[in-house]
Amino acid sequence: MTIILGLESSCDETAAALVTHDGRILAHRLATQEEAHRPYGGVVPEIAARAHVEMLTPLVEAAFADAGLQLADVDAIAATAGPGLIGGVMVGLVTGKALAHAAGKPLVAVNHLEGHALSPRLSDPTLQFPYMLLLVSGGHCQLLLVKGVGNYARLATTIDDAAGEAFDKTAKLLGLGYPGGPAVEEAASRGNPKAVPLPRPLLGTSEPHFSFAGLKSAVMRAAQSGQHTVEDIAASFQQAVIDCLVDRARRQLVAYPDVTAFVVAGGVAANQAIRGALETLAASQGLRFVAPPLWLCTDNAAMIAWAGAERFSLGLTDALDFAARPRWPLDPDAQAARGAGVKA
Ligand code: KG4
Ligand code: ZN
């Protein structure tokens, strides 16, 4: 049996987990920094990095205690090495390197996005390559053809904001606070999704990409007009996002009929209305729908340990001088999408 320790620290969650090569989660610990960032309405990188320093070692110790294991029992140490807030990424990666060096175990430097991309294979071991992945998080909104471990074709990305970013900004505009996604979903559950006419950017165009900036501006105008309730705006916003995600994904599912499943991952995949709409889309294409449980969708260390296990089983380990990467696209060959400030 192979046991991998995973460390995550790329944004505002600090986490440690122990996972086996056959997908058993022996322990997973997570500390969220929500309270520390709430007064600022978003993640403050300096505060995040400091909190990761304080939290990571106790979480690693707690995970080992939960599993009744010691550092000597693990086969490799997997740490998020990017992309993300560089201060936080460095805390996790340096901790991973120190543990690997001290224990004489190999290091696996994990791309956080690959953690999300492979997480559905942790929750569903029958999921085979190739699958179509909608990766929707705070920093990313992409459709990827997942051909294998480390083998991704990016078919579409956002030309401006990521889907989670749109949720977070909408929450701020509507005074719903931080973190925005769950707050918007909760308000939307009490609103009418047809109440406020909002745009569906890029829908029906020949372009494969996503765009959410115009939607956010329309939400701002709707909020300022004083004609709508917060619940109705939230519900209408969420419906517009759903329509865009479904339209863009359908197009790729039609173009790649040989995929084994339609898979969704990333923090926004925790949204029940979005999951429901994507499940309906998969069914309409005669495809299996796979979405990890909610806690595995948002940032966590089990997905990093699992990506580490997948890479380790293929002999993919990294040198201890591996440098943290603030940007690290899954598909290095992807063409830049139209527009400046494109998220990798
Ligand atoms: O994957 P994740 O935990 O961190 C990143 O790697 O970005 O995703 C966080 C994002 C945030 O933008 C958050 O607002 C969004 O996922 N999110 C949601 C929900 N839960 C989290 N968006 C919509 N509905 C939710 N229930
Ligand atoms: Zn993430």
Tab-separated table of C-alpha atoms and ligand atoms in Angstrom:
chain	number	residue	atom	x	y	z
A	1	MET	CA	0.000	0.000	0.000
A	2	THR	CA	1.183	3.494	-0.858
A	3	ILE	CA	0.377	6.406	1.475
A	4	ILE	CA	0.711	10.016	0.385
A	5	LEU	CA	0.717	13.115	2.605
A	6	GLY	CA	-0.878	16.089	0.841
A	7	LEU	CA	-0.500	19.780	1.729
A	8	GLU	CA	-2.634	22.659	0.434
A	9	SER	CA	-2.024	26.386	1.028
A	10	SER	CA	-2.593	28.199	-2.282
A	11	CYS	CA	-5.467	30.461	-1.254
A	12	ASP	CA	-7.390	30.861	2.015
A	13	GLU	CA	-7.638	27.258	3.211
A	14	THR	CA	-4.777	25.510	5.000
A	15	ALA	CA	-5.059	21.724	4.775
A	16	ALA	CA	-3.265	18.413	5.286
A	17	ALA	CA	-4.461	14.929	4.322
A	18	LEU	CA	-3.308	11.318	4.121
A	19	VAL	CA	-4.605	9.313	1.150
A	20	THR	CA	-3.748	5.850	-0.191
A	21	HIS	CA	-2.981	4.935	-3.812
A	22	ASP	CA	-6.357	3.165	-4.041
A	23	GLY	CA	-8.281	6.226	-2.932
A	24	ARG	CA	-8.813	5.703	0.780
A	25	ILE	CA	-8.798	8.960	2.736
A	26	LEU	CA	-7.064	8.075	6.010
A	27	ALA	CA	-7.253	11.618	7.404
A	28	HIS	CA	-8.053	15.100	6.214
A	29	ARG	CA	-7.775	18.293	8.195
A	30	LEU	CA	-8.624	21.805	7.086
A	31	ALA	CA	-8.542	25.263	8.630
A	32	THR	CA	-10.382	28.012	6.808
A	33	GLN	CA	-9.268	31.620	7.129
A	34	GLU	CA	-12.704	33.058	6.378
A	35	GLU	CA	-12.894	34.974	9.665
A	36	ALA	CA	-9.487	36.594	9.163
A	37	HIS	CA	-10.386	37.878	5.672
A	38	ARG	CA	-14.065	38.741	6.226
A	39	PRO	CA	-13.442	42.346	7.423
A	40	TYR	CA	-11.669	43.032	4.094
A	41	GLY	CA	-14.327	41.434	1.879
A	42	GLY	CA	-11.759	39.213	0.154
A	43	VAL	CA	-8.523	37.306	0.607
A	44	VAL	CA	-5.578	39.441	1.775
A	45	PRO	CA	-2.402	37.630	0.594
A	46	GLU	CA	-0.210	38.801	3.507
A	47	ILE	CA	-2.728	37.646	6.118
A	48	ALA	CA	-3.203	34.371	4.253
A	49	ALA	CA	0.512	33.565	4.133
A	50	ARG	CA	0.943	34.237	7.839
A	51	ALA	CA	-2.065	32.101	8.739
A	52	HIS	CA	-0.714	29.222	6.624
A	53	VAL	CA	2.583	29.412	8.580
A	54	GLU	CA	0.689	29.186	11.872
A	55	MET	CA	-1.771	26.476	10.865
A	56	LEU	CA	0.006	24.027	8.586
A	57	THR	CA	2.257	22.163	11.027
A	58	PRO	CA	-0.512	21.602	13.629
A	59	LEU	CA	-2.779	20.322	10.842
A	60	VAL	CA	-0.120	17.897	9.614
A	61	GLU	CA	0.359	16.611	13.173
A	62	ALA	CA	-3.421	16.273	13.628
A	63	ALA	CA	-3.784	14.350	10.353
A	64	PHE	CA	-1.061	11.891	11.410
A	65	ALA	CA	-2.703	11.485	14.830
A	66	ASP	CA	-6.131	10.879	13.214
A	67	ALA	CA	-4.682	8.160	10.989
A	68	GLY	CA	-2.473	6.672	13.727
A	69	LEU	CA	0.528	7.102	11.443
A	70	GLN	CA	3.918	8.800	11.494
A	71	LEU	CA	5.957	10.618	8.879
A	72	ALA	CA	8.068	7.476	8.392
A	73	ASP	CA	4.926	5.613	7.223
A	74	VAL	CA	4.300	7.762	4.143
A	75	ASP	CA	5.713	6.953	0.713
A	76	ALA	CA	5.768	10.491	-0.666
A	77	ILE	CA	4.859	14.066	0.212
A	78	ALA	CA	2.684	16.023	-2.198
A	79	ALA	CA	2.421	19.790	-1.865
A	80	THR	CA	0.626	22.375	-3.971
A	81	ALA	CA	3.381	24.206	-5.888
A	82	GLY	CA	1.074	26.627	-7.746
A	83	PRO	CA	-0.866	28.329	-9.163
A	84	GLY	CA	-2.106	30.598	-6.401
A	85	LEU	CA	-1.087	33.347	-3.993
A	86	ILE	CA	2.673	32.954	-4.030
A	87	GLY	CA	3.273	33.576	-0.304
A	88	GLY	CA	0.861	30.822	0.669
A	89	VAL	CA	2.096	28.422	-2.008
A	90	MET	CA	5.652	28.884	-0.720
A	91	VAL	CA	4.613	28.040	2.856
A	92	GLY	CA	3.123	24.701	1.782
A	93	LEU	CA	5.839	23.841	-0.698
A	94	VAL	CA	8.691	24.659	1.710
A	95	THR	CA	6.967	22.624	4.441
A	96	GLY	CA	6.601	19.727	1.989
A	97	LYS	CA	10.246	19.955	0.994
A	98	ALA	CA	11.396	20.057	4.637
A	99	LEU	CA	9.308	16.983	5.523
A	100	ALA	CA	10.496	15.156	2.403
A	101	HIS	CA	14.118	15.983	3.190
A	102	ALA	CA	13.810	15.071	6.877
A	103	ALA	CA	12.112	11.732	6.156
A	104	GLY	CA	14.130	10.906	3.059
A	105	LYS	CA	10.910	10.601	1.005
A	106	PRO	CA	10.213	11.877	-2.503
A	107	LEU	CA	8.429	15.170	-3.116
A	108	VAL	CA	5.590	15.511	-5.601
A	109	ALA	CA	5.027	19.142	-6.617
A	110	VAL	CA	1.324	19.279	-7.457
A	111	ASN	CA	-0.458	21.732	-9.713
A	112	HIS	CA	-3.479	22.862	-7.659
A	113	LEU	CA	-5.621	22.701	-10.808
A	114	GLU	CA	-4.583	19.091	-11.378
A	115	GLY	CA	-5.728	18.468	-7.795
A	116	HIS	CA	-9.198	19.705	-8.760
A	117	ALA	CA	-9.070	17.956	-12.151
A	118	LEU	CA	-8.276	14.506	-10.717
A	119	SER	CA	-10.433	14.831	-7.566
A	120	PRO	CA	-13.423	13.134	-9.281
A	121	ARG	CA	-11.280	9.968	-9.634
A	122	LEU	CA	-10.787	9.993	-5.854
A	123	SER	CA	-14.531	10.128	-5.193
A	124	ASP	CA	-15.342	7.738	-8.064
A	125	PRO	CA	-12.565	5.189	-8.721
A	126	THR	CA	-14.409	3.862	-11.803
A	127	LEU	CA	-13.949	7.163	-13.659
A	128	GLN	CA	-11.734	6.522	-16.685
A	129	PHE	CA	-9.857	8.831	-19.076
A	130	PRO	CA	-10.709	10.669	-21.277
A	131	TYR	CA	-13.351	12.783	-19.585
A	132	MET	CA	-14.719	16.281	-20.152
A	133	LEU	CA	-14.030	18.527	-17.183
A	134	LEU	CA	-15.651	21.817	-16.307
A	135	LEU	CA	-13.237	23.385	-13.807
A	136	VAL	CA	-14.974	26.252	-12.060
A	137	SER	CA	-13.256	27.941	-9.121
A	138	GLY	CA	-12.397	31.351	-7.747
A	139	GLY	CA	-9.536	31.816	-10.202
A	140	HIS	CA	-10.549	29.643	-13.142
A	141	CYS	CA	-13.350	28.763	-15.497
A	142	GLN	CA	-12.227	26.226	-18.067
A	143	LEU	CA	-13.407	23.295	-20.126
A	144	LEU	CA	-10.655	20.693	-20.301
A	145	LEU	CA	-10.351	17.385	-22.073
A	146	VAL	CA	-8.657	15.229	-19.434
A	147	LYS	CA	-6.726	12.609	-21.434
A	148	GLY	CA	-4.599	11.307	-18.575
A	149	VAL	CA	-2.518	12.368	-15.588
A	150	GLY	CA	-0.599	15.466	-16.707
A	151	ASN	CA	-2.298	15.368	-20.117
A	152	TYR	CA	-4.879	18.104	-20.627
A	153	ALA	CA	-6.282	19.977	-23.608
A	154	ARG	CA	-7.846	23.284	-22.680
A	155	LEU	CA	-10.855	23.787	-24.948
A	156	ALA	CA	-12.255	26.984	-23.431
A	157	THR	CA	-11.414	29.501	-20.724
A	158	THR	CA	-12.715	32.822	-19.446
A	159	ILE	CA	-11.713	35.986	-21.283
A	160	ASP	CA	-12.226	38.060	-18.135
A	161	ASP	CA	-13.539	36.952	-14.693
A	162	ALA	CA	-13.666	33.383	-13.388
A	163	ALA	CA	-17.083	32.006	-12.411
A	164	GLY	CA	-16.297	32.014	-8.684
A	165	GLU	CA	-14.918	35.533	-8.980
A	166	ALA	CA	-18.260	36.589	-10.524
A	167	PHE	CA	-20.073	35.026	-7.550
A	168	ASP	CA	-17.748	36.774	-5.096
A	169	LYS	CA	-18.096	40.181	-6.801
A	170	THR	CA	-21.876	39.794	-7.058
A	171	ALA	CA	-22.027	38.990	-3.338
A	172	LYS	CA	-20.062	42.144	-2.593
A	173	LEU	CA	-22.331	44.268	-4.826
A	174	LEU	CA	-25.425	42.853	-3.139
A	175	GLY	CA	-23.995	43.291	0.357
A	176	LEU	CA	-23.983	39.538	0.986
A	177	GLY	CA	-20.426	39.464	2.293
A	178	TYR	CA	-17.566	37.028	1.979
A	179	PRO	CA	-17.170	34.237	0.937
A	180	GLY	CA	-19.565	35.086	-1.826
A	181	GLY	CA	-20.507	31.827	-3.546
A	182	PRO	CA	-22.448	30.163	-0.732
A	183	ALA	CA	-24.074	33.510	0.231
A	184	VAL	CA	-25.327	34.130	-3.324
A	185	GLU	CA	-26.585	30.548	-3.580
A	186	GLU	CA	-28.505	30.927	-0.317
A	187	ALA	CA	-30.097	34.250	-1.368
A	188	ALA	CA	-30.852	32.825	-4.840
A	189	SER	CA	-32.784	29.936	-3.300
A	190	ARG	CA	-35.352	32.490	-2.086
A	191	GLY	CA	-35.516	34.520	-5.335
A	192	ASN	CA	-37.063	34.354	-8.805
A	193	PRO	CA	-34.467	33.466	-11.485
A	194	LYS	CA	-36.602	35.140	-14.169
A	195	ALA	CA	-37.204	38.406	-12.307
A	196	VAL	CA	-34.228	40.425	-13.565
A	197	PRO	CA	-33.228	40.432	-17.251
A	198	LEU	CA	-29.451	39.877	-17.322
A	199	PRO	CA	-27.108	39.231	-20.288
A	200	ARG	CA	-25.600	35.834	-21.188
A	201	PRO	CA	-22.184	36.995	-22.468
A	202	LEU	CA	-20.819	35.109	-25.518
A	203	LEU	CA	-23.822	32.782	-25.589
A	204	GLY	CA	-24.525	31.578	-29.099
A	205	THR	CA	-21.314	33.090	-30.534
A	206	SER	CA	-18.758	31.106	-32.523
A	207	GLU	CA	-16.245	31.600	-29.719
A	208	PRO	CA	-15.847	28.693	-27.273
A	209	HIS	CA	-14.926	30.853	-24.277
A	210	PHE	CA	-16.625	32.217	-21.166
A	211	SER	CA	-17.118	35.845	-20.128
A	212	PHE	CA	-18.624	37.103	-16.891
A	213	ALA	CA	-17.499	40.755	-16.618
A	214	GLY	CA	-20.559	42.117	-18.486
A	215	LEU	CA	-22.831	40.090	-16.269
A	216	LYS	CA	-21.273	41.608	-13.185
A	217	SER	CA	-21.814	45.153	-14.557
A	218	ALA	CA	-25.462	44.321	-15.273
A	219	VAL	CA	-25.857	43.047	-11.704
A	220	MET	CA	-24.459	46.358	-10.455
A	221	ARG	CA	-26.988	48.325	-12.544
A	222	ALA	CA	-29.838	46.118	-11.343
A	223	ALA	CA	-28.764	46.612	-7.721
A	224	GLN	CA	-28.457	50.383	-8.139
A	225	SER	CA	-31.865	50.689	-9.836
A	226	GLY	CA	-33.563	49.831	-6.561
A	227	GLN	CA	-36.274	47.969	-8.504
A	228	HIS	CA	-35.383	44.445	-7.463
A	229	THR	CA	-34.900	42.451	-4.291
A	230	VAL	CA	-31.455	41.079	-3.477
A	231	GLU	CA	-32.922	37.554	-3.677
A	232	ASP	CA	-34.280	38.115	-7.197
A	233	ILE	CA	-31.001	39.597	-8.429
A	234	ALA	CA	-29.038	36.710	-6.892
A	235	ALA	CA	-31.356	34.111	-8.453
A	236	SER	CA	-31.271	35.820	-11.858
A	237	PHE	CA	-27.482	36.115	-11.705
A	238	GLN	CA	-27.082	32.452	-10.792
A	239	GLN	CA	-29.406	31.468	-13.653
A	240	ALA	CA	-27.371	33.543	-16.134
A	241	VAL	CA	-24.165	31.800	-14.977
A	242	ILE	CA	-25.881	28.418	-15.314
A	243	ASP	CA	-27.057	29.220	-18.855
A	244	CYS	CA	-23.518	30.228	-19.888
A	245	LEU	CA	-21.872	27.169	-18.307
A	246	VAL	CA	-24.410	24.786	-19.848
A	247	ASP	CA	-24.228	26.354	-23.334
A	248	ARG	CA	-20.427	26.332	-23.462
A	249	ALA	CA	-20.156	22.812	-22.050
A	250	ARG	CA	-22.804	21.396	-24.397
A	251	ARG	CA	-20.826	22.620	-27.367
A	252	GLN	CA	-17.705	20.692	-26.269
A	253	LEU	CA	-19.641	17.566	-25.326
A	254	VAL	CA	-21.074	17.518	-28.848
A	255	ALA	CA	-17.595	18.049	-30.322
A	256	TYR	CA	-16.042	15.221	-28.234
A	257	PRO	CA	-18.569	12.385	-28.196
A	258	ASP	CA	-16.002	9.783	-27.102
A	259	VAL	CA	-15.519	11.020	-23.527
A	260	THR	CA	-16.464	8.584	-20.743
A	261	ALA	CA	-18.160	11.187	-18.543
A	262	PHE	CA	-18.926	14.843	-17.940
A	263	VAL	CA	-17.181	15.920	-14.765
A	264	VAL	CA	-17.339	19.112	-12.729
A	265	ALA	CA	-14.768	20.212	-10.142
A	266	GLY	CA	-13.654	23.353	-8.291
A	267	GLY	CA	-15.311	25.472	-5.615
A	268	VAL	CA	-18.246	26.638	-7.758
A	269	ALA	CA	-19.150	22.968	-8.281
A	270	ALA	CA	-20.361	23.065	-4.663
A	271	ASN	CA	-23.386	25.047	-5.933
A	272	GLN	CA	-26.417	22.732	-5.983
A	273	ALA	CA	-28.307	24.588	-8.715
A	274	ILE	CA	-25.244	24.501	-10.970
A	275	ARG	CA	-24.664	20.805	-10.259
A	276	GLY	CA	-28.304	20.053	-11.084
A	277	ALA	CA	-28.163	21.885	-14.416
A	278	LEU	CA	-24.908	20.182	-15.411
A	279	GLU	CA	-26.291	16.783	-14.452
A	280	THR	CA	-29.300	17.423	-16.712
A	281	LEU	CA	-26.934	18.427	-19.527
A	282	ALA	CA	-24.899	15.224	-19.131
A	283	ALA	CA	-28.075	13.134	-19.218
A	284	SER	CA	-29.232	14.919	-22.378
A	285	GLN	CA	-25.966	13.817	-24.040
A	286	GLY	CA	-26.306	10.258	-22.739
A	287	LEU	CA	-23.255	10.776	-20.514
A	288	ARG	CA	-22.420	9.841	-16.949
A	289	PHE	CA	-22.165	12.853	-14.633
A	290	VAL	CA	-19.496	12.852	-11.940
A	291	ALA	CA	-19.143	15.561	-9.296
A	292	PRO	CA	-17.091	15.121	-6.115
A	293	PRO	CA	-18.826	15.623	-2.749
A	294	LEU	CA	-19.050	19.286	-1.735
A	295	TRP	CA	-16.071	19.273	0.638
A	296	LEU	CA	-13.870	17.806	-2.112
A	297	CYS	CA	-14.981	20.543	-4.580
A	298	THR	CA	-13.689	23.465	-2.533
A	299	ASP	CA	-9.981	23.642	-1.727
A	300	ASN	CA	-8.702	20.749	0.405
A	301	ALA	CA	-5.583	18.621	0.814
A	302	ALA	CA	-7.145	15.230	-0.014
A	303	MET	CA	-7.273	16.211	-3.680
A	304	ILE	CA	-3.614	17.267	-3.528
A	305	ALA	CA	-2.606	13.991	-1.863
A	306	TRP	CA	-4.639	12.117	-4.501
A	307	ALA	CA	-3.036	13.986	-7.433
A	308	GLY	CA	0.279	13.210	-5.725
A	309	ALA	CA	-0.675	9.527	-5.526
A	310	GLU	CA	-1.616	9.452	-9.210
A	311	ARG	CA	1.681	11.079	-10.200
A	312	PHE	CA	3.755	9.003	-7.776
A	313	SER	CA	2.297	5.765	-9.163
A	314	LEU	CA	3.574	6.868	-12.597
A	315	GLY	CA	7.039	7.588	-11.183
A	316	LEU	CA	6.535	11.351	-11.417
A	317	THR	CA	8.407	12.921	-8.487
A	318	ASP	CA	10.163	16.285	-8.261
A	319	ALA	CA	13.494	17.641	-7.080
A	320	LEU	CA	13.683	19.557	-3.810
A	321	ASP	CA	14.613	22.749	-5.688
A	322	PHE	CA	11.248	22.835	-7.482
A	323	ALA	CA	10.218	26.513	-7.544
A	324	ALA	CA	6.733	27.720	-6.585
A	325	ARG	CA	4.727	28.933	-9.595
A	326	PRO	CA	2.190	31.762	-9.219
A	327	ARG	CA	0.901	30.850	-12.716
A	328	TRP	CA	0.854	27.303	-14.002
A	329	PRO	CA	-1.585	26.383	-16.789
A	330	LEU	CA	-2.674	22.750	-17.072
A	331	ASP	CA	-2.353	22.926	-20.848
A	332	PRO	CA	0.858	24.814	-21.680
A	333	ASP	CA	0.035	24.660	-25.411
A	334	ALA	CA	-3.336	26.402	-25.101
A	335	GLN	CA	-3.726	29.496	-27.269
A	336	ALA	CA	-4.307	32.747	-25.400
A	337	ALA	CA	-7.997	33.600	-25.418
A	338	ARG	CA	-9.160	36.973	-26.719
A	339	GLY	CA	-8.854	39.797	-24.227
A	340	ALA	CA	-6.211	40.987	-21.795
A	341	GLY	CA	-5.686	39.711	-18.284
A	342	VAL	CA	-6.634	36.198	-19.240
A	343	LYS	CA	-6.595	33.767	-16.344
A	344	ALA	CA	-4.287	30.823	-17.001
B	1	KG4	O1	-11.726	25.888	-5.675
B	1	KG4	P1	-11.912	26.936	-4.652
B	1	KG4	O2	-12.221	26.513	-3.234
B	1	KG4	O3	-10.678	27.887	-4.575
B	1	KG4	C1	-9.975	28.241	-5.747
B	1	KG4	O4	-9.050	27.479	-6.129
B	1	KG4	O5	-10.369	29.271	-6.349
B	1	KG4	O6	-13.067	27.898	-5.186
B	1	KG4	C2	-13.467	29.022	-4.451
B	1	KG4	C3	-14.560	29.712	-5.248
B	1	KG4	C4	-14.971	31.042	-4.652
B	1	KG4	O7	-15.021	32.022	-5.678
B	1	KG4	C5	-16.339	30.752	-4.068
B	1	KG4	O8	-17.181	31.893	-4.044
B	1	KG4	C6	-16.851	29.705	-5.012
B	1	KG4	O9	-15.735	28.882	-5.293
B	1	KG4	N1	-17.919	28.912	-4.383
B	1	KG4	C7	-19.193	28.916	-4.827
B	1	KG4	C8	-19.924	28.116	-3.897
B	1	KG4	N2	-19.053	27.662	-2.939
B	1	KG4	C9	-17.840	28.155	-3.268
B	1	KG4	N3	-19.770	29.508	-5.879
B	1	KG4	C10	-21.092	29.332	-6.044
B	1	KG4	N4	-21.864	28.592	-5.207
B	1	KG4	C11	-21.317	27.982	-4.127
B	1	KG4	N5	-22.080	27.258	-3.286
B	2	ZN	ZN	-9.087	25.586	-5.890
